[in-house]
Tab-separated table of C-alpha atoms and ligand atoms in Angstrom:
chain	number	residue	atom	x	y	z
A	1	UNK	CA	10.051	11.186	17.456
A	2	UNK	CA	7.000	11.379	15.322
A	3	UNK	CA	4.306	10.141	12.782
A	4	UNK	CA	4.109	10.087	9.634
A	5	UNK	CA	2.026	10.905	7.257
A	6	UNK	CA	1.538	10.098	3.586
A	7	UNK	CA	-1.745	11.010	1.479
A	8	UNK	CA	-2.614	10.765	-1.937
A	9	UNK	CA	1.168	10.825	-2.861
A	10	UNK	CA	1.754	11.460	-6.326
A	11	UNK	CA	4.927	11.711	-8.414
A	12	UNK	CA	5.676	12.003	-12.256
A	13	UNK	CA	8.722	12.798	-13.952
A	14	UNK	CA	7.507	14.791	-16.740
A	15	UNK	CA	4.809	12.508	-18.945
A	16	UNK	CA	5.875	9.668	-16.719
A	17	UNK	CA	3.568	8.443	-14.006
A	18	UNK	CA	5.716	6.768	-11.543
A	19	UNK	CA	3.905	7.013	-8.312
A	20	UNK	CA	0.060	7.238	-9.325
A	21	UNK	CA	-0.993	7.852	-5.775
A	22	UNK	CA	-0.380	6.265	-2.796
A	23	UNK	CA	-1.111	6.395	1.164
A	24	UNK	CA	0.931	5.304	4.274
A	25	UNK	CA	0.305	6.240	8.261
A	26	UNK	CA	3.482	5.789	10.141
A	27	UNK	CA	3.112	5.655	14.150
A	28	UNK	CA	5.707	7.472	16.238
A	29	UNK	CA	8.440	4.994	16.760
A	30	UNK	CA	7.259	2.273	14.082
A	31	UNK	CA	9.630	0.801	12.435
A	32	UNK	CA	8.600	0.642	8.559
A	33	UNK	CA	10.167	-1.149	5.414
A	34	UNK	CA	8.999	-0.917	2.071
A	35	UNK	CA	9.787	-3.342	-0.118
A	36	UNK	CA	9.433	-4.330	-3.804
A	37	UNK	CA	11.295	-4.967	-6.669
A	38	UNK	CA	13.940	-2.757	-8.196
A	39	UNK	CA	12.232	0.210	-10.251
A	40	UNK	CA	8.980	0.568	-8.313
A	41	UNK	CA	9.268	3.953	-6.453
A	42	UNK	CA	11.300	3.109	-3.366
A	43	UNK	CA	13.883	5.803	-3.412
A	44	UNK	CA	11.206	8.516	-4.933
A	45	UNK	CA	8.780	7.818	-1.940
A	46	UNK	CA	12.108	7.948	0.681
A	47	UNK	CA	13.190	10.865	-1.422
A	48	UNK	CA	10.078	12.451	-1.008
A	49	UNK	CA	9.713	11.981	2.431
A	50	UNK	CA	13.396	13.560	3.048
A	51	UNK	CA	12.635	16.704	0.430
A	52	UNK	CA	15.186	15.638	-1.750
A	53	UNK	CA	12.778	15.227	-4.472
A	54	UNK	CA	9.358	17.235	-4.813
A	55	UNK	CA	6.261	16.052	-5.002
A	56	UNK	CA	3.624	16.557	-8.062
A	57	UNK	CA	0.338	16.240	-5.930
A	58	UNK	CA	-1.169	15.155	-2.286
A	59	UNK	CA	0.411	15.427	0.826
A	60	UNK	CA	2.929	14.642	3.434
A	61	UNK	CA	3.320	15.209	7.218
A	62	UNK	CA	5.815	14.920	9.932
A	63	UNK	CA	4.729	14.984	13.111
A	64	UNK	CA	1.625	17.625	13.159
A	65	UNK	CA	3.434	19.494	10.448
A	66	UNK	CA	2.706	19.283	6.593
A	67	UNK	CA	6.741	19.279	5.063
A	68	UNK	CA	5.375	19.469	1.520
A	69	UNK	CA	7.641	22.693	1.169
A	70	UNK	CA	9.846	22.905	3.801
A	71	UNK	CA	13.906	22.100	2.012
A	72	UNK	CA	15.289	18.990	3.928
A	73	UNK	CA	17.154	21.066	6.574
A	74	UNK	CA	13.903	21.579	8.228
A	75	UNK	CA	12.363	18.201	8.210
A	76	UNK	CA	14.126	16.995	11.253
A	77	UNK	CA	14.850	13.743	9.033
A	78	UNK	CA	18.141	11.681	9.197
A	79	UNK	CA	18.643	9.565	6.198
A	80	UNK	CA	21.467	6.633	5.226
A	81	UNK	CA	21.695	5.752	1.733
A	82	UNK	CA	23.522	2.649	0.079
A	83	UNK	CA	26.391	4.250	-1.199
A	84	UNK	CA	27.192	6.100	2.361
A	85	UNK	CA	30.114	8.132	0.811
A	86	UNK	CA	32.243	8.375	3.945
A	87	UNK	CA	34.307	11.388	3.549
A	88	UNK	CA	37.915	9.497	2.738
A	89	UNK	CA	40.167	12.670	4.181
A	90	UNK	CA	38.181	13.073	7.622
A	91	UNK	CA	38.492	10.642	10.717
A	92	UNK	CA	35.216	8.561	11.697
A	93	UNK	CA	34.973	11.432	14.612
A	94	UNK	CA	35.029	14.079	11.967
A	95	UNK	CA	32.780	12.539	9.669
A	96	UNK	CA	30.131	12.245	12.083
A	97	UNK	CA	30.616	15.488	13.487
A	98	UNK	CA	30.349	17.476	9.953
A	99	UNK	CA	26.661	17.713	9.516
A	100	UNK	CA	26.629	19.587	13.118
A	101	UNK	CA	29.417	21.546	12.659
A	102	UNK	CA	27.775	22.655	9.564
A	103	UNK	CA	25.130	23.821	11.710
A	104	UNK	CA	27.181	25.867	13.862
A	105	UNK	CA	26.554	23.601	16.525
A	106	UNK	CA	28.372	24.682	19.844
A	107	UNK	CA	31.001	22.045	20.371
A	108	UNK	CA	30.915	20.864	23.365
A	109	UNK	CA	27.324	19.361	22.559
A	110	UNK	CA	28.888	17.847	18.709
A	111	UNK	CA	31.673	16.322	21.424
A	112	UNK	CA	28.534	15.191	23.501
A	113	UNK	CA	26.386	13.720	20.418
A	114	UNK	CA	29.494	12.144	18.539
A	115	UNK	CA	30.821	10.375	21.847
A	116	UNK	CA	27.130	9.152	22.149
A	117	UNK	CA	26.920	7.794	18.979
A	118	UNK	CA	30.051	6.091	19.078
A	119	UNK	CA	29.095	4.302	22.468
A	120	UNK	CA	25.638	3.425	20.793
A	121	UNK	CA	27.663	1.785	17.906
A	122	UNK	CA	30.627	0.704	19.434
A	123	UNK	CA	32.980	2.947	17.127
A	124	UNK	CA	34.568	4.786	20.457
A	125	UNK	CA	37.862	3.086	19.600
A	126	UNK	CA	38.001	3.894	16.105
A	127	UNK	CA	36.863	7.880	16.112
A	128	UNK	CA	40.693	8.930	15.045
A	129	UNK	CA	41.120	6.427	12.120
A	130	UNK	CA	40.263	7.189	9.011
A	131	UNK	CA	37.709	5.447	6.567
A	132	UNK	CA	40.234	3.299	4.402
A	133	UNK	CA	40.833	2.148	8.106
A	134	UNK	CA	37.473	0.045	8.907
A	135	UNK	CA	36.320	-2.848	7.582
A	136	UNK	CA	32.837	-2.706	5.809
A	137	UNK	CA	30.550	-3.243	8.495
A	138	UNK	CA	32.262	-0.464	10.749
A	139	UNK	CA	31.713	2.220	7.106
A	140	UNK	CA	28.606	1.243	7.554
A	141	UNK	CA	28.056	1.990	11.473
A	142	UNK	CA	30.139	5.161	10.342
A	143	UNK	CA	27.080	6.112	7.996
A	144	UNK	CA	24.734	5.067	11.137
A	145	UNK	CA	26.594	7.577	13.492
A	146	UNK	CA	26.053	10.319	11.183
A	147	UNK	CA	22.330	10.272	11.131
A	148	UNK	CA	22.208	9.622	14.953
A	149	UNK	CA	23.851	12.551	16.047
A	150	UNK	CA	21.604	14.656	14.022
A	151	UNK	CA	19.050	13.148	17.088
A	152	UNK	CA	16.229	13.404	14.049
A	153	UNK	CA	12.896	12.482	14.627
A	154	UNK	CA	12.641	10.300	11.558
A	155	UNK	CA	15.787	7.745	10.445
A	156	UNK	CA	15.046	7.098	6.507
A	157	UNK	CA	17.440	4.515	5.329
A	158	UNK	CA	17.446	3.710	1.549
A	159	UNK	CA	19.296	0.246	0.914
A	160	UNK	CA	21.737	0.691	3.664
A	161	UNK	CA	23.198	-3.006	3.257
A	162	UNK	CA	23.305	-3.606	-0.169
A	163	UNK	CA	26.917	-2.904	-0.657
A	164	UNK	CA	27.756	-5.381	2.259
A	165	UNK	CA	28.344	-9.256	1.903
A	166	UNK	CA	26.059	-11.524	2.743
A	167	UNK	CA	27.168	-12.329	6.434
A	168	UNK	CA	27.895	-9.183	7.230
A	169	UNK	CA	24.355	-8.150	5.831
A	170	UNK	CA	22.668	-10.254	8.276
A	171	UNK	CA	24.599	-8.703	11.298
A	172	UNK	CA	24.190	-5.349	10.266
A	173	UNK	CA	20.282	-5.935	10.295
A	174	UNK	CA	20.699	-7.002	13.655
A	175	UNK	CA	22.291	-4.151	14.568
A	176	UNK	CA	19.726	-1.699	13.141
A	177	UNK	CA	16.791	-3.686	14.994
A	178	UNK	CA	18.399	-3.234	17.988
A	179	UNK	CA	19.550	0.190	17.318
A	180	UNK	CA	15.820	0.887	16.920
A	181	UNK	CA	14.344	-0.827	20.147
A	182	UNK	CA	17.444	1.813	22.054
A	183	UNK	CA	16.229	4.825	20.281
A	184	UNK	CA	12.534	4.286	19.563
A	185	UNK	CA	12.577	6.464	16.534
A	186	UNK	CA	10.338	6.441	13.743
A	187	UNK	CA	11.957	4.425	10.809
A	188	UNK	CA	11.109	4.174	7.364
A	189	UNK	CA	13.493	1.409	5.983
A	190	UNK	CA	13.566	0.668	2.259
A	191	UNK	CA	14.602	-2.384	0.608
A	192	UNK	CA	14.127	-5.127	-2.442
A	193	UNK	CA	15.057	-7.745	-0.025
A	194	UNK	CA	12.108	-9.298	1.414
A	195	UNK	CA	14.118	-11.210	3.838
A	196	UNK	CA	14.975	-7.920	5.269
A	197	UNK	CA	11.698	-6.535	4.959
A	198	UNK	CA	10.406	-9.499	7.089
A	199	UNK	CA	13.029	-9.744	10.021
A	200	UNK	CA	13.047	-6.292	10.582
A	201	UNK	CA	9.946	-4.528	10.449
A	202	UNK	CA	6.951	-3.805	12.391
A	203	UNK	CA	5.212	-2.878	9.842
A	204	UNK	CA	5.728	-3.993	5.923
A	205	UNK	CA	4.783	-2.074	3.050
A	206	UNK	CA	4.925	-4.565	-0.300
A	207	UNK	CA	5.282	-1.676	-3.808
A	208	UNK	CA	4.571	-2.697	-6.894
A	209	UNK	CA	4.991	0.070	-9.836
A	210	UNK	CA	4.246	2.768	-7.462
A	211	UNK	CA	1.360	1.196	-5.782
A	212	UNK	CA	1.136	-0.135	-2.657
A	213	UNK	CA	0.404	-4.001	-3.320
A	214	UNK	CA	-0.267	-4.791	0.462
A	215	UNK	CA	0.426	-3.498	4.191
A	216	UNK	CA	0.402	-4.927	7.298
A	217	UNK	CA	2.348	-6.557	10.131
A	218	UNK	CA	4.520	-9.114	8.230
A	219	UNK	CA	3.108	-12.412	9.848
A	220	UNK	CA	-0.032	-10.779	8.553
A	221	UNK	CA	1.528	-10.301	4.956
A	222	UNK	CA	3.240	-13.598	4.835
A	223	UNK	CA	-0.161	-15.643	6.178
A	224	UNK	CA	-2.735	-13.821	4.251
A	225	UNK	CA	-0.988	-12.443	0.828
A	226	UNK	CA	-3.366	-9.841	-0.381
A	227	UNK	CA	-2.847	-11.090	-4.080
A	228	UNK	CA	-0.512	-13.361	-6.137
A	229	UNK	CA	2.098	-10.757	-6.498
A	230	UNK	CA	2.812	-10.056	-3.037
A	231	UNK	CA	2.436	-14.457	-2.505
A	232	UNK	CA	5.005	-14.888	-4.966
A	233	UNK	CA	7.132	-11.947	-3.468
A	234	UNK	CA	7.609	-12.398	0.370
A	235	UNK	CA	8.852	-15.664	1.291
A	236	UNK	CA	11.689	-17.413	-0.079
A	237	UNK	CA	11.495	-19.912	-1.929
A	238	UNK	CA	8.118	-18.258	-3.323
A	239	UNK	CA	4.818	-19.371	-2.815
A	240	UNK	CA	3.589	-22.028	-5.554
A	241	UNK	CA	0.964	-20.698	-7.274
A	242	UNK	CA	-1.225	-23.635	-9.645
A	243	UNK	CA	-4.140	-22.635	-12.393
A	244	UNK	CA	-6.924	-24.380	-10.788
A	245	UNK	CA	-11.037	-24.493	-11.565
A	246	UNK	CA	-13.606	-24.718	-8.667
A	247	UNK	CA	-15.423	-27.827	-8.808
A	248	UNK	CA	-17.916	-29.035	-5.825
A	249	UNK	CA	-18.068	-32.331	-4.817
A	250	UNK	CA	-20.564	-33.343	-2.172
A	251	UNK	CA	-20.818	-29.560	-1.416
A	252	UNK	CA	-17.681	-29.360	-0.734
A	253	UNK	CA	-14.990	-26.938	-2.990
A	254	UNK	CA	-12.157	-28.926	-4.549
A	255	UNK	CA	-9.047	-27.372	-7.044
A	256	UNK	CA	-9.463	-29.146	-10.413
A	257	UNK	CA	-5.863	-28.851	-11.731
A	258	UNK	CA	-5.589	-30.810	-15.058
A	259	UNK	CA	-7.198	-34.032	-13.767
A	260	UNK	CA	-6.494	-33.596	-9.976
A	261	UNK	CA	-8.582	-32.257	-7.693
A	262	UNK	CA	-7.335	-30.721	-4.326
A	263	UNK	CA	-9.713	-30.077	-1.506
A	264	UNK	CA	-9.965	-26.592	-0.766
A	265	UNK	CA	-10.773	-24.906	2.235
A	266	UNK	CA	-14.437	-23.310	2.737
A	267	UNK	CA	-13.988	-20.236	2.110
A	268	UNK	CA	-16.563	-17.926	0.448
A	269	UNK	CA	-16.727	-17.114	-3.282
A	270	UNK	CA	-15.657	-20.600	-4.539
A	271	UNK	CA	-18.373	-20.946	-7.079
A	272	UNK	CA	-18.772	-23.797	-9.979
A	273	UNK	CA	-16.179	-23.401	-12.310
A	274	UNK	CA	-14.304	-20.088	-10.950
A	275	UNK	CA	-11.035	-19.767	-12.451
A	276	UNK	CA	-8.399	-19.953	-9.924
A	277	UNK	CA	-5.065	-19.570	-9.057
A	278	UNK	CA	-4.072	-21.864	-5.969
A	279	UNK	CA	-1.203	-20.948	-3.724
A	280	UNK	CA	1.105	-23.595	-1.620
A	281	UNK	CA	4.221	-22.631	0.610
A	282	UNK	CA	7.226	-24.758	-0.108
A	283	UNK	CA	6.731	-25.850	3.438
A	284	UNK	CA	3.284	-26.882	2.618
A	285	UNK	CA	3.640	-29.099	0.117
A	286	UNK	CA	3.296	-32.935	0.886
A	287	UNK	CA	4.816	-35.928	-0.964
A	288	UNK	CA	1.588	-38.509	-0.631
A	289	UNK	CA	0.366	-41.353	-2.500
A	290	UNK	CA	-1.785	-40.056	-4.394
A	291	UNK	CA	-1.932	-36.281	-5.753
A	292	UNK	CA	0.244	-33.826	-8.496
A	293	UNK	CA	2.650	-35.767	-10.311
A	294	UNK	CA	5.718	-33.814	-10.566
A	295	UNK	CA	9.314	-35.090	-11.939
A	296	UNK	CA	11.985	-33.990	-9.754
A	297	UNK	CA	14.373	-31.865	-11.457
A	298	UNK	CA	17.133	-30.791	-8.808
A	299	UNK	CA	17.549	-31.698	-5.003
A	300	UNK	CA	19.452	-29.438	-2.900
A	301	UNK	CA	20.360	-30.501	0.650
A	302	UNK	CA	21.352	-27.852	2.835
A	303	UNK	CA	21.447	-29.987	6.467
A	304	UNK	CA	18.466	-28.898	8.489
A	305	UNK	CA	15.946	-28.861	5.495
A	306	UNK	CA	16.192	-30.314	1.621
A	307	UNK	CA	14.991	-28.163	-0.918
A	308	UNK	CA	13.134	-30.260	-4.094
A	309	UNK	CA	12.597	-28.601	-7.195
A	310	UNK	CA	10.185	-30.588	-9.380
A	311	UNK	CA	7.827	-29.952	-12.761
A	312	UNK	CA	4.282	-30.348	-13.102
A	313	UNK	CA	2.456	-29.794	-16.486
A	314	UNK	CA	5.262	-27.101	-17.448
A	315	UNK	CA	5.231	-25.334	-13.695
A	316	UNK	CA	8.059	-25.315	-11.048
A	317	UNK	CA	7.138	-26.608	-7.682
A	318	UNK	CA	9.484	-26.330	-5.073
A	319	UNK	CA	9.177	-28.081	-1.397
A	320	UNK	CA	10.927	-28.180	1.571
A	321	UNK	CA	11.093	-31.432	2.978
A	322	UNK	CA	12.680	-31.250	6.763
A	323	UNK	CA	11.851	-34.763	7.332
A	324	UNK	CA	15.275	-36.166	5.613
A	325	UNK	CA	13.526	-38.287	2.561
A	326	UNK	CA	15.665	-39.485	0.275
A	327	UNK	CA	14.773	-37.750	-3.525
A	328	UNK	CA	16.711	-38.139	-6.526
A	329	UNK	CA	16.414	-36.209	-9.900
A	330	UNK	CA	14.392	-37.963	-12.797
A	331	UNK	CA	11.778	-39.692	-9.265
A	332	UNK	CA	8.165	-38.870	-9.555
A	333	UNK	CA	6.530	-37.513	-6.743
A	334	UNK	CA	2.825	-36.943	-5.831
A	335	UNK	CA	2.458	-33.309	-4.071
A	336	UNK	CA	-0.757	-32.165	-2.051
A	337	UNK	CA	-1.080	-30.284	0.599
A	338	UNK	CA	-4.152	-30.034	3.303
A	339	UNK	CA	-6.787	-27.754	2.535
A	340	UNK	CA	-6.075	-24.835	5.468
A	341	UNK	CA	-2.874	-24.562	3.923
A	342	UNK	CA	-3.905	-23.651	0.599
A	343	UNK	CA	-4.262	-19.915	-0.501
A	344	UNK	CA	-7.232	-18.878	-3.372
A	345	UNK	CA	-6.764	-16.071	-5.284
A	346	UNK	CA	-9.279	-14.740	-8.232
A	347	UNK	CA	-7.464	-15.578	-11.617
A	348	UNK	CA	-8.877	-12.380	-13.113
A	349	UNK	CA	-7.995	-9.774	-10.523
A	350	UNK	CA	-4.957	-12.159	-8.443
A	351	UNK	CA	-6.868	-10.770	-5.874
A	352	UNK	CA	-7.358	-13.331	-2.450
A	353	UNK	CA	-10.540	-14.819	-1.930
A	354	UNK	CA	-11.794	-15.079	1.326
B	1	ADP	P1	13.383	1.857	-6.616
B	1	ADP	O1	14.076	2.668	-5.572
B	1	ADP	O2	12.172	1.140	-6.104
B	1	ADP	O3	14.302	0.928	-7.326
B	1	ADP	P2	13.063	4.410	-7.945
B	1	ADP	O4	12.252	5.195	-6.993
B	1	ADP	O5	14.526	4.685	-7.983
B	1	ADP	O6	12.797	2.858	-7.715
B	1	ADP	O7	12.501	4.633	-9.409
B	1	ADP	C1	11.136	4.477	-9.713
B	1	ADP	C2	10.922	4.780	-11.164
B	1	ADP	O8	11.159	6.157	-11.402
B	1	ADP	C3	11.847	4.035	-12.109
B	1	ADP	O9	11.102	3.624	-13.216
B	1	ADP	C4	12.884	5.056	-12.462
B	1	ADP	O10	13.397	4.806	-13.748
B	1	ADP	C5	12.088	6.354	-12.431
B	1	ADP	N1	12.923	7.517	-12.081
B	1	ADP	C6	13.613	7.680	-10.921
B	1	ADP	N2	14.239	8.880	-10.905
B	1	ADP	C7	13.945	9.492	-12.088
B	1	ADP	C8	14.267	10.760	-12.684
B	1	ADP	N3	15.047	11.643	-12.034
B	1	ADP	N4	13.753	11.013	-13.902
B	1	ADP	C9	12.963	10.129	-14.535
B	1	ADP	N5	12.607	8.939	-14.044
B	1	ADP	C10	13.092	8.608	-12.826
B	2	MG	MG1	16.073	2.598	-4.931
């Protein structure tokens, strides 16, 4: 096992800035995921990290060592991409035994790592079939085997469940938690999922366009967004996010959204007429007597919770109502939520105030 360590990361392909510098500290056995939408320097960072890719400036260590030009052999890395490319004409045994015999490995140890494996991920009754063989899921724990016998000190994992269906996605996430709290290795776990990002990580790191929007424990993330972008990206449905002005009534901070006003929390910076953006959770949002008007547009029962899409003053709104109202489409509502449970952010930067 070991750290990690990323600084002043760098990476352009030819004219084209795609990484414009960026900084991570891994602990030894954390289990990292960073996530962001598609195209913002996932792979290249993973890629990076694993050698496959070089980097234009800064710096990056394994362990006490810096890797910037060591070729991936010599990283001690184990990495499982989304297209795991099982090879079709070799058993499961086979396939996870061909990185070591590569290596010259004597073989009674690959016997010794591949039997391991296969008891870690339950694949000791499959080692003779072949790939065409296995359902998804076991391709998958195939892919898994491969890197674990290679006993790395980091697992890098690029989109490992994309190709899987939704069921099968959540029990394969499962499966890699616990595979991590057995092994205790050093992860670095990328996604565009934020679902994933949140169940399985110690530690979250939210990209946008090569930058590194936010980081932190994901309760941390999810509770305290560090700016609209990351607000509007973890959680699901997204956060609702209102153009507001700062007015003060009896000293006290209120939103003014068209005419409106919701009371905010006191927090510091809300000065006379701020532009604002105000930020609710689905969960958050209360149908009262008096506050946003908002025309409900589509009402989606799903048993334990309803979700209620609505419109106000051209916006979406979404809430989750788990106390079993009765909505229709067409019904006005009036939304509000209390004041603790309302996030500020700066309209100018996005940036959160407080
Ligand atoms: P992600 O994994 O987050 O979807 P990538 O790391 O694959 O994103 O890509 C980040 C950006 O770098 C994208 O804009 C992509 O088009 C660009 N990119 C990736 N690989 C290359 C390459 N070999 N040459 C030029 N641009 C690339
Ligand atoms: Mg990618």
């Amino acid at each position: 096992m070991a750290t990690v360590k990323i600084q002043s990361l760098t990476k352009s392909y030819g004219a084209v800035e795609v990484i414009p510098g960026l900084d991570v500290d891994i602990a030894d056995g954390e289990f990292v995921v960073l996530v962001g939408p598609s195209g913002c320097g996932k792979s290249t960072l993973l890629r990076m990290i694993a050698g496959l890719e070089s980097i234009t400036s800064g710096q990056i260590s394994i362990g006490e060592k810096v890797v910037n030009n060591l070729p991936p052999a010599d990283r001690d890395i184990a990495m499982v991409f989304q297209n795991y490319a099982l090879y079709p004409h070799k058993t499961v045994g086979a396939n996870m035994a061909f990185s070591l015999r590569m290596r010259r490995m004597d073989k009674a140890e690959i016997d010794r790592r591949v039997a391991r494996a296969a008891d870690i991920l339950g694949l000791g009754p499959y080692l003779d079939r072949y790939p065409r063989a296995l359902s998804g899921g076991q391709r998958q724990r195939v892919a898994m085997g491969r890197a674990i016998v290679r006993d790395p000190q980091v697992f890098l994992f690029d989109e490992p469940l994309s190709n899987l269906d939704a069921k099968l996605r959540v029990q394969m996430r499962a499966e890699i938690r616990e595979l991590h709290q057995r092994l205790q290795s050093t992860t670095v776990y990328v996604t565009h999922d934020q679902i994933e990002a949140m169940t399985m990580a110690d530690k979250i790191v939210v990209m946008q366009t090569g930058r590194i929007e936010q980081q932190g424990r994901p309760v941390d993330v999810y509770d305290k967004p560090a700016n609209t972008f990351v607000a509007a990206f973890i959680g699901s449905p997204s956060m609702n996010l209102i153009d507001g002005v700062v007015v003060h009534k009896d000293g006290a901070p209120f939103a003014r959204l068209g005419d409106i006003d919701l009371a905010l929390p006191r927090i510091a910076g809300l000065d006379e007429n701020r532009e604002i953006i105000i930020g609710i959770r689905p969960e958050e949002l209360k149908v009262a007597e008096a506050g946003l008007p908002a025309e409900i547009s589509v009402v989606e029962p799903t048993g334990a919770e309803t979700l209620v899409m609505s419109r106000y003053a051209g916006r979406e709104l979404t809430l989750i109502d788990r106390e079993r109202r009765s909505y229709h489409s067409g019904q006005t509502i009036h939304l509000t939520a209390k004041p603790e449970a309302i996030h500020v952010f700066d309209r100018k930067t996005t940036n959160r105030l407080d």
